[in-house]
Short mmCIF file of C-alpha atoms in Angstrom, two decimals:
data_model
loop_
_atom_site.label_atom_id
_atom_site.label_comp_id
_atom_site.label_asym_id
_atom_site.label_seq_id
_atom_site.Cartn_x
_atom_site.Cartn_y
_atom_site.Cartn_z
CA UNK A 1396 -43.73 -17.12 -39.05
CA UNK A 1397 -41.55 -14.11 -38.61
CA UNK A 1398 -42.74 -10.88 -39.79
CA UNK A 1399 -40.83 -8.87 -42.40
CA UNK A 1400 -40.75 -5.50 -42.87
CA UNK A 1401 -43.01 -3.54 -45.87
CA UNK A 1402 -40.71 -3.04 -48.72
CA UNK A 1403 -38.77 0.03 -49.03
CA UNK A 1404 -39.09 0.49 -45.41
CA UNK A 1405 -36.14 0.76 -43.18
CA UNK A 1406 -36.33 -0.81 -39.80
CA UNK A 1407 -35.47 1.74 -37.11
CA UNK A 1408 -33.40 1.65 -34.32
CA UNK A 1409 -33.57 3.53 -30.90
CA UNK A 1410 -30.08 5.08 -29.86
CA UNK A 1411 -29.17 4.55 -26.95
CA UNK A 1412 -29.61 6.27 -23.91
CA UNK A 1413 -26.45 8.80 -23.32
CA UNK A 1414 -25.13 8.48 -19.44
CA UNK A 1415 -25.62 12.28 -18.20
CA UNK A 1416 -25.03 11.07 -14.61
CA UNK A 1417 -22.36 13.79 -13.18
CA UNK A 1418 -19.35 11.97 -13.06
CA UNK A 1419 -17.79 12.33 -9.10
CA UNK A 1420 -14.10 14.79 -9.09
CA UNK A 1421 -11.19 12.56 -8.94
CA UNK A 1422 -9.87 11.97 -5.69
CA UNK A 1423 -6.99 14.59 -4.54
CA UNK A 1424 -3.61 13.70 -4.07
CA UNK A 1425 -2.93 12.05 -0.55
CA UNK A 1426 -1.44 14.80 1.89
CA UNK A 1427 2.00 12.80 2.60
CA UNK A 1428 3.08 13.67 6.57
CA UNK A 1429 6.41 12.93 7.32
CA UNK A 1430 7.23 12.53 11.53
CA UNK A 1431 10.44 11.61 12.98
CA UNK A 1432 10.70 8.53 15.83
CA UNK A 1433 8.45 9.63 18.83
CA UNK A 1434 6.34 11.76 17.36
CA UNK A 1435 2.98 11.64 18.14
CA UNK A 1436 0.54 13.47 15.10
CA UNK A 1437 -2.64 10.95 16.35
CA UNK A 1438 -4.59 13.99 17.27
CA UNK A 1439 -3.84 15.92 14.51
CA UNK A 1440 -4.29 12.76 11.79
CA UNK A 1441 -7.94 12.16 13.03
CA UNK A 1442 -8.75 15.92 13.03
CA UNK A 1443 -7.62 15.81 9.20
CA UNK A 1444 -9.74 12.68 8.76
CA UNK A 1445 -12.97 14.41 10.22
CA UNK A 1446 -12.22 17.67 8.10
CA UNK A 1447 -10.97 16.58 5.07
CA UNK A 1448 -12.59 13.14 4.58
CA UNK A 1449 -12.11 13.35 0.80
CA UNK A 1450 -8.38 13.44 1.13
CA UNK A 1451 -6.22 10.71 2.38
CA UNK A 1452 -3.34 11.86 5.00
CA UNK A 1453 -0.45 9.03 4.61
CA UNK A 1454 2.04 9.55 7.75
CA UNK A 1455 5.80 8.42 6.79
CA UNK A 1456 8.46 7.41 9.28
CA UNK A 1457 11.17 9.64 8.57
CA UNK A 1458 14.79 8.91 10.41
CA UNK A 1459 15.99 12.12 12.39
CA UNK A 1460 19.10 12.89 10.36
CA UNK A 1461 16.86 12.59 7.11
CA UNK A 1462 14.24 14.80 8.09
CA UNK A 1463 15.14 18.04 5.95
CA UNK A 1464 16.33 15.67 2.77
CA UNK A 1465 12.79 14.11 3.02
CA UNK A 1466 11.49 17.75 2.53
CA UNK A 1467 13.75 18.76 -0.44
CA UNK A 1468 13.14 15.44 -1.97
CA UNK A 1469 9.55 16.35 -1.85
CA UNK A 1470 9.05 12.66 -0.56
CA UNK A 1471 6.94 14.07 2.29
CA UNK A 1472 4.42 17.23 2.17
CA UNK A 1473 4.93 18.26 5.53
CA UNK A 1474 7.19 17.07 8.83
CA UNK A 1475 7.72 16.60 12.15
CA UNK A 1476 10.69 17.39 13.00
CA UNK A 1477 12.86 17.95 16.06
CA UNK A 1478 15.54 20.35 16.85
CA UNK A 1479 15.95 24.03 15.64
CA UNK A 1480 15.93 24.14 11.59
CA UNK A 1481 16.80 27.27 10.62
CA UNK A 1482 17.23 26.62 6.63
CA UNK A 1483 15.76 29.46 4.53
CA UNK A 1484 13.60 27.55 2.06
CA UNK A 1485 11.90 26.20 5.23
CA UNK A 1486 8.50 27.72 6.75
CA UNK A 1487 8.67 26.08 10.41
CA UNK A 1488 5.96 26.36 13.58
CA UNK A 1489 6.89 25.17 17.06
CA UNK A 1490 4.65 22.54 18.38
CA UNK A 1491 5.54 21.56 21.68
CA UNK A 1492 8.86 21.11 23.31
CA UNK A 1493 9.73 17.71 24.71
CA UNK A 1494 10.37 16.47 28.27
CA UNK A 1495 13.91 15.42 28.82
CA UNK A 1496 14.58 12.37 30.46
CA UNK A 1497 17.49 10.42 32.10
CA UNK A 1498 17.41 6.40 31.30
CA UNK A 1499 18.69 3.94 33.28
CA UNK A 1500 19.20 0.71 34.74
CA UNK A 1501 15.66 -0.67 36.57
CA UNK A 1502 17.82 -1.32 39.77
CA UNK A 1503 19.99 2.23 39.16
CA UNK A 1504 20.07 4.08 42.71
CA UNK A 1505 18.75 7.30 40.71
CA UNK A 1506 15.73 5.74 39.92
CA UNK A 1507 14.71 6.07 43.66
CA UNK A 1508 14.12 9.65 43.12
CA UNK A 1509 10.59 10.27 40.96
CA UNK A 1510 12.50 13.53 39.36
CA UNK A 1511 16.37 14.45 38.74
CA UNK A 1512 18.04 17.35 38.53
CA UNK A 1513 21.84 18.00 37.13
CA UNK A 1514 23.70 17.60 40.17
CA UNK A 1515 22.65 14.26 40.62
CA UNK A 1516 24.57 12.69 37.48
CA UNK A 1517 27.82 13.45 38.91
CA UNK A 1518 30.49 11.08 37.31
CA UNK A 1519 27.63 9.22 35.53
CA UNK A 1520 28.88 7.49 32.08
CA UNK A 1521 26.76 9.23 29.66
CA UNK A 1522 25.86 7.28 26.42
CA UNK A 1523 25.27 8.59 22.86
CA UNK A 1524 24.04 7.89 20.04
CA UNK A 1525 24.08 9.02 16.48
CA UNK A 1526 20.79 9.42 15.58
CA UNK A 1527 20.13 12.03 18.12
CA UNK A 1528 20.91 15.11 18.23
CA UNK A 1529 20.05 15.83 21.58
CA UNK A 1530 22.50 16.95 24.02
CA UNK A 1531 21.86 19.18 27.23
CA UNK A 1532 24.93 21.15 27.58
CA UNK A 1533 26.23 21.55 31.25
CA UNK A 1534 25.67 18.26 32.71
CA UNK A 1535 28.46 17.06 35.31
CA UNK A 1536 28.31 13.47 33.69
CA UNK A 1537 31.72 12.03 32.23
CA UNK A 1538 32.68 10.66 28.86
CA UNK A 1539 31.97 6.93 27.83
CA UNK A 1540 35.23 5.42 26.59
CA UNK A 1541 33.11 3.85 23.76
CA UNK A 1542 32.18 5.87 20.62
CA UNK A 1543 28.34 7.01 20.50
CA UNK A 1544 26.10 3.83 19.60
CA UNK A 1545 24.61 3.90 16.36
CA UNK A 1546 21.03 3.76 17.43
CA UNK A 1547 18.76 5.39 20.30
CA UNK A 1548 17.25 1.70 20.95
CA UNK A 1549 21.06 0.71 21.35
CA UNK A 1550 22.15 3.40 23.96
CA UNK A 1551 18.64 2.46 25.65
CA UNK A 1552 19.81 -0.98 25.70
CA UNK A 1553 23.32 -0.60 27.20
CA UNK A 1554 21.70 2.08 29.69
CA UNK A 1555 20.00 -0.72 30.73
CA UNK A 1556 23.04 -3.12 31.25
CA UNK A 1557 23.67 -0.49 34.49
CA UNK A 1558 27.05 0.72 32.11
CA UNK A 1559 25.82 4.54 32.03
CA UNK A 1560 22.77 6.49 31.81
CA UNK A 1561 21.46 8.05 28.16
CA UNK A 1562 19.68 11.27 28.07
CA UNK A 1563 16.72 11.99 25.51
CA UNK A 1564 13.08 13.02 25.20
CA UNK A 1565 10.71 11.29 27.14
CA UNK A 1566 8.94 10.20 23.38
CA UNK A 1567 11.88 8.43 22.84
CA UNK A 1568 12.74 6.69 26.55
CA UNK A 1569 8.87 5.62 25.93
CA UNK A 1570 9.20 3.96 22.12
CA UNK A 1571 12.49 1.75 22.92
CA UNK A 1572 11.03 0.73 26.91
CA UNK A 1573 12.20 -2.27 28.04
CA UNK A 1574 11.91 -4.40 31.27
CA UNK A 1575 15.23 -3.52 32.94
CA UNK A 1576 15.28 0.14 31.89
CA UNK A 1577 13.31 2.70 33.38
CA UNK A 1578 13.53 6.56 33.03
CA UNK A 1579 13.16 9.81 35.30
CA UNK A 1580 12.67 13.16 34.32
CA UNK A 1581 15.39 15.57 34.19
CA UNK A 1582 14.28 18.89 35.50
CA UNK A 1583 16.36 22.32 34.80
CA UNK A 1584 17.27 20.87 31.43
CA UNK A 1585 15.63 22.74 28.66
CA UNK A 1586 14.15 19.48 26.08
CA UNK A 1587 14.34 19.82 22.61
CA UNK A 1588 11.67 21.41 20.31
CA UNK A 1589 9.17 19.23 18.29
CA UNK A 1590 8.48 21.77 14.80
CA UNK A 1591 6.18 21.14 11.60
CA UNK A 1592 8.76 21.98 8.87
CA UNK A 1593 7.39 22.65 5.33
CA UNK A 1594 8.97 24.08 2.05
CA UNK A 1595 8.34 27.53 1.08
CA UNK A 1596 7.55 26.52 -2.29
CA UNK A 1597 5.21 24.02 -1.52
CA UNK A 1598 3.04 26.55 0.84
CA UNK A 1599 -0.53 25.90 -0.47
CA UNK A 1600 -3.72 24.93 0.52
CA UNK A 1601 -3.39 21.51 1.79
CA UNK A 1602 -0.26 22.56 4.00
CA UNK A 1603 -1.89 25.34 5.61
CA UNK A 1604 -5.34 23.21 6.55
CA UNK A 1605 -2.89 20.93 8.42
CA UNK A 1606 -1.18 23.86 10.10
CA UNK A 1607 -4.21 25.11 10.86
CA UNK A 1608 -5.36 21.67 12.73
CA UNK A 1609 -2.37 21.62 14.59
CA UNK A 1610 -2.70 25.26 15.76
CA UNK A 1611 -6.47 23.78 16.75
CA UNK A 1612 -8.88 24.10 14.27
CA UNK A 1613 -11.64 22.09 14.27
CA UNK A 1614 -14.91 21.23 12.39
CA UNK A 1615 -16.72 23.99 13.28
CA UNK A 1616 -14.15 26.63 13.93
CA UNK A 1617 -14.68 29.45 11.41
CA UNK A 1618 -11.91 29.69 8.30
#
């Protein structure tokens, strides 16, 4: 038979116990890095990763000709960018300057040389393309009688057809290879500059660590 409680008496109840765990600090906002075609942040993403392991570093492909909007349009932290960017609301560190390269035809006569200089593309057909800006000035090549291609990975491709050569970074020669293109470098040609571009208004403290990785900080290099 249950028991009751005495008259009068109020039954009492124990409160429960209040949660006074610490709570853990909401993850930061990922560090968004922004890197045009044939870049190659690896070194610098892992360094973030073993530094910063609380923060998540998302890289975003960003097209050459869009790689100062992507800034404004704060849809990337941070870029790599190539070429000279002079803008005034930019903060910008060199990085490394790229090898230039001439691309060919696999069974092109230059390609029995292992490096080129200017003097041999006399009369070569040089191909462009539109979405890069690259351009050695100087070379003895002529004009294609076709309008620049709209892609690298197209003027790779009719490089390849034996119709002219195309002259870019090595990076680039490397991301579209193919089978019947190959590529020698181009020596006496100064290559185009690979920069970390950042706005001057968004200079703060997860901008600079990553400037400071690329500049070589590590783990245990003092702050």
């Amino acid at each position: 038979m249950a028991r009751r409680n005495p008259p009068g008496r109020r039954q009492q109840r124990v409160a429960p116990a209040r949660d006074t765990a610490p709570r853990p600090a909401p993850a930061p906002a990922p560090f968004r890095l922004g890197a045009i075609p044939g870049a190659t942040p690896g070194k610098w993403i892992e360094r973030w990763r073993e530094q910063r392991p609380q923060q998540r570093l998302v890289l975003e492909p960003v097209a050459l000709a869009d790689q100062e909007a992507a800034l404004r349009d704060r849809r990337v932290d941070a870029c790599i960018c190539r070429g000279a960017l002079a803008a005034d609301d930019l903060h910008v560190v060199r990085l490394y300057d790229e090898v230039p390269v001439v691309v060919m035809s696999a069974d092109s006569s230059l390609a029995a040389a292992d490096t080129l200089v200017a003097s041999d593309l006399a009369g070569e057909v040089l191909i462009r393309s539109l979405d890069e800006a690259f351009e050695p000035a100087g070379l003895p090549t002529a004009p294609a009688a076709f309008a620049p291609l709209p892609t690298t990975e197209d003027a790779v491709a009719t490089a390849a057809s034996g119709v002219g050569i195309a002259v870019m970074p090595m990076s680039l020669a490397r991301l579209h290879h193919r089978r019947d293109a190959t590529f020698r470098p181009l020596e006496g040609v100064d290559g185009s500059a690979v920069v970390l571009a950042w706005l001057r208004a968004r200079d703060d403290e997860d901008v600079q660590a990553f400037v400071a990785i690329t500049r070589g900080r590590t783990a245990r290099s003092s702050r």
